[in-house]
Short mmCIF file of C-alpha atoms and ligand atoms in Angstrom, two decimals:
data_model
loop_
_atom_site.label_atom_id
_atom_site.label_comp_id
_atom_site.label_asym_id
_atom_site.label_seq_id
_atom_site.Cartn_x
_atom_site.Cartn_y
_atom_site.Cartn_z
CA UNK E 1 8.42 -24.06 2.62
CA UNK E 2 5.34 -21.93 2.42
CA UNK E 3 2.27 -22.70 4.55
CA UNK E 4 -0.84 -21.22 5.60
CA UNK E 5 -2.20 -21.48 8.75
CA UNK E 6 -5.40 -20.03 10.38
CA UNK E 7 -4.99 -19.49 14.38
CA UNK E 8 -7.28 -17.08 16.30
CA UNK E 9 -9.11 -15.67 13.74
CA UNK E 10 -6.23 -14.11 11.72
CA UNK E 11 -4.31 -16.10 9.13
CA UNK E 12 -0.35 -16.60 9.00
CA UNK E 13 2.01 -17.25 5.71
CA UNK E 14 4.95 -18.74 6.57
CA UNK E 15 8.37 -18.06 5.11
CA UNK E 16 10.76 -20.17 6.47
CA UNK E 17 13.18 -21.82 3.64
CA UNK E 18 16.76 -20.55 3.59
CA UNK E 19 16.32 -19.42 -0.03
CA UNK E 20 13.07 -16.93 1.27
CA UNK E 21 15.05 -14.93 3.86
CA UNK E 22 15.03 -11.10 3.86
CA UNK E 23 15.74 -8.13 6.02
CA UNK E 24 14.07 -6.96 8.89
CA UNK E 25 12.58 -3.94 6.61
CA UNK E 26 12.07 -6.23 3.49
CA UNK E 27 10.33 -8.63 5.02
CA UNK E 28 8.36 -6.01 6.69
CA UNK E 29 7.74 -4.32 2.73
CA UNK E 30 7.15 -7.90 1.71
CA UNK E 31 4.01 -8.41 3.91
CA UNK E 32 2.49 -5.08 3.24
CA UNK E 33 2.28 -5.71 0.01
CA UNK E 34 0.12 -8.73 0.71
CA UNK E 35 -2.40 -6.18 1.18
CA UNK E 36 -2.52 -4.41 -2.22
CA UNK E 37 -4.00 -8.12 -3.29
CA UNK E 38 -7.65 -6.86 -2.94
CA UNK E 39 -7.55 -3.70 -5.15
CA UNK E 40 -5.20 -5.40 -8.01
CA UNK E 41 -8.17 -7.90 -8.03
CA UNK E 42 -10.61 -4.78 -8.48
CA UNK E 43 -8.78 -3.06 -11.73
CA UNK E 44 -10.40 -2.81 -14.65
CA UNK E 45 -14.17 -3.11 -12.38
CA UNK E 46 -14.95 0.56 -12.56
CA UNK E 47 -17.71 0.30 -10.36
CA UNK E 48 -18.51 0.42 -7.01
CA UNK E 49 -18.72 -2.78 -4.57
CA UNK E 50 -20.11 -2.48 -1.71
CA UNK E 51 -18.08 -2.73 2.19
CA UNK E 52 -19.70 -3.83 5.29
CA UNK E 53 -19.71 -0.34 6.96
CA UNK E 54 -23.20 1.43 7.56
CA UNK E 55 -24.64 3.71 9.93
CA UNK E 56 -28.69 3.04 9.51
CA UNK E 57 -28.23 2.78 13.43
CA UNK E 58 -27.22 6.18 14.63
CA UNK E 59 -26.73 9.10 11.87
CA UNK E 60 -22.94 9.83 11.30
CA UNK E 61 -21.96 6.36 13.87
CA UNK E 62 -20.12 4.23 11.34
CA UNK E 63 -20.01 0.33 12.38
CA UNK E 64 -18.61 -2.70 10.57
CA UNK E 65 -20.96 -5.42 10.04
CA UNK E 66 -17.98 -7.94 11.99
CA UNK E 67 -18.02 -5.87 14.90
CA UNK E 68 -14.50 -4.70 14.95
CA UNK E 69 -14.01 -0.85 15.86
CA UNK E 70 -14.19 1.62 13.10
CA UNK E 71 -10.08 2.40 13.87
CA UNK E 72 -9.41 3.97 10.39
CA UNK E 73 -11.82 5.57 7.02
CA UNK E 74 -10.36 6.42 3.59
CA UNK E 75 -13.92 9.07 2.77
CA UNK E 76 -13.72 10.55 -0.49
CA UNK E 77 -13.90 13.81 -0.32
CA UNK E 78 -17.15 15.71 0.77
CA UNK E 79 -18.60 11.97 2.33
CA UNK E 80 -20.38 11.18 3.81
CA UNK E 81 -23.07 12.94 2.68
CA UNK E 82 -26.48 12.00 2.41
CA UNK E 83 -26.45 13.08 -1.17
CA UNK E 84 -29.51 15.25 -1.83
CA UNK E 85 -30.82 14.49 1.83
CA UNK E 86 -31.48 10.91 0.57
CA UNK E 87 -30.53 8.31 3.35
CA UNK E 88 -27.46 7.37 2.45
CA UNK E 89 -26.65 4.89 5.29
CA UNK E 90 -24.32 2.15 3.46
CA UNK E 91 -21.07 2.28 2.18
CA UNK E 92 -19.24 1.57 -1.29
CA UNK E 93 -15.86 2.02 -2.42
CA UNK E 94 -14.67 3.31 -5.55
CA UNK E 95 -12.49 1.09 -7.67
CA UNK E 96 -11.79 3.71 -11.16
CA UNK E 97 -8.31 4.71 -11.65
CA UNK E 98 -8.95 8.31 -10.22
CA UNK E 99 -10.87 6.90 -6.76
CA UNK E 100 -9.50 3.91 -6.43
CA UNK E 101 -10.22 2.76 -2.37
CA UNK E 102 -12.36 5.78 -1.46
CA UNK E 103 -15.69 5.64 0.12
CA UNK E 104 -18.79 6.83 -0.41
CA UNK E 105 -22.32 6.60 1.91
CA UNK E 106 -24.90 5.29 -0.52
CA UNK E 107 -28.77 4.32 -0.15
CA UNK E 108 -28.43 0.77 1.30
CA UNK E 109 -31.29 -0.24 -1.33
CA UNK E 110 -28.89 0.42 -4.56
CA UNK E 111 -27.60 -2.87 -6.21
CA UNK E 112 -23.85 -2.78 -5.89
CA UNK E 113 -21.26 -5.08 -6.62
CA UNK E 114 -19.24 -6.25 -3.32
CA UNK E 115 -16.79 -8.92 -1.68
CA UNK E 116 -17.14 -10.83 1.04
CA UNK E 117 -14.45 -11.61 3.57
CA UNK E 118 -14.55 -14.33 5.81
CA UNK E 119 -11.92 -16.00 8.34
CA UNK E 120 -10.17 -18.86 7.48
CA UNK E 121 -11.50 -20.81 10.32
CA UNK E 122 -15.60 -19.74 10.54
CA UNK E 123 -16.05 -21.76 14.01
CA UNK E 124 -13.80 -18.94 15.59
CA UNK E 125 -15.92 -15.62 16.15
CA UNK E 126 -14.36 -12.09 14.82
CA UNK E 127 -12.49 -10.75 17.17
CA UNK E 128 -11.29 -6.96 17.12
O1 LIG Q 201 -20.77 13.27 -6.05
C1 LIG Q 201 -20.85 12.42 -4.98
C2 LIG Q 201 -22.19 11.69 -4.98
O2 LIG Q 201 -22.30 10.96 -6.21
C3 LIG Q 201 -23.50 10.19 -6.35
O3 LIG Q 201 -24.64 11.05 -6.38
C4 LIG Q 201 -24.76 11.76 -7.58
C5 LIG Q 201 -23.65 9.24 -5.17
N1 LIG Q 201 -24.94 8.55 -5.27
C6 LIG Q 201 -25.00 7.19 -5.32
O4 LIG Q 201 -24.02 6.48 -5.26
C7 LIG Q 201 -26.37 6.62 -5.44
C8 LIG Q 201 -23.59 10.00 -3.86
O5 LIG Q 201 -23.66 9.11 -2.77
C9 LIG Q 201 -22.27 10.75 -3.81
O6 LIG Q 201 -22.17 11.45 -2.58
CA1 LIG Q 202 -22.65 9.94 -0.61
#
C-alpha cells in the first residue's frame, strides 16, 4: 500500500505492494518526478510568487528564511540586480511559460503572490 510518513523533518512515500515495483532507475525517475508537483501547480499563474530567499542582511549573501544552506540558485539571467539601484533584497520566481522557475531579487515591499512550505511534523525544527 501507499503511506506517508513524516520522520526527521523530511517526509517518506512508501511503495511497497507487489503490483508498484520498478527498476532501480525507474523508481529513481519515479521520485524525481515528485518534484515537478510544485510548478504543474503554478501553470497558468503568470505571475510571480514570492520564495523565502533574501539578502537584506549582507548585500549579494543569499539566505533561506529555514536556515538551510543556499547549496543551489536557478537566477534568471542578469540577477540579481538591484534593478535601477533600488534595493532589491527579496526573491520571486517566475512562473510564465518562457521563465518558468527562475529568480529574480525584488524590493521586499512589492505585494507578490507566494507558497509556503512547511514540514509535515512542525514540533521537529528544519534541519539542513
Ligand atoms: O528585467 C529584469 C527586471 O524586471 C523588473 O524591473 C523592470 C524587476 N522589478 C520588479 O520585479 C519590481 C526587476 O527586479 C528585474 O531585475
Ligand atoms: Ca532584479
Amino acid at each position: 500500500g501507499r503511506m506517508e510518513r513524516p520522520y526527521r523533518n523530511k517526509c517518506y512515500r512508501f511503495y511497497l505492494s507487489d503490483d508498484t515495483e520498478k527498476t532501480w532507475r525507474d523508481a529513481r525517475d519515479f521520485c524525481r518526478s515528485l518534484g515537478t508537483y510544485i510548478m504543474s501547480q503554478l501553470k497558468g499563474i503568470r505571475r510571480t510568487v514570492w520564495i523565502g530567499l533574501f539578502d537584506n542582511i549582507d548585500e549579494n549573501q543569499f539566505y533561506w528564511t529555514s536556515g538551510h544552506p543556499v547549496t543551489f540558485t536557478n537566477w534568471n539571467d542578469g540577477e540579481p540586480n538591484n534593478w535601477n539601484s533600488q534595493d532589491e533584497d527579496c526573491v520571486d520566481m517566475y512562473t510564465d511559460q518562457a521563465r518558468a522557475g527562475l529568480w529574480n531579487d525584488a524590493p521586499c515591499d512589492h505585494l507578490r503572490l507566494f507558497i509556503c512550505q512547511s514540514y509535515k511534523d512542525p514540533s521537529l525544527p528544519a534541519q539542513p
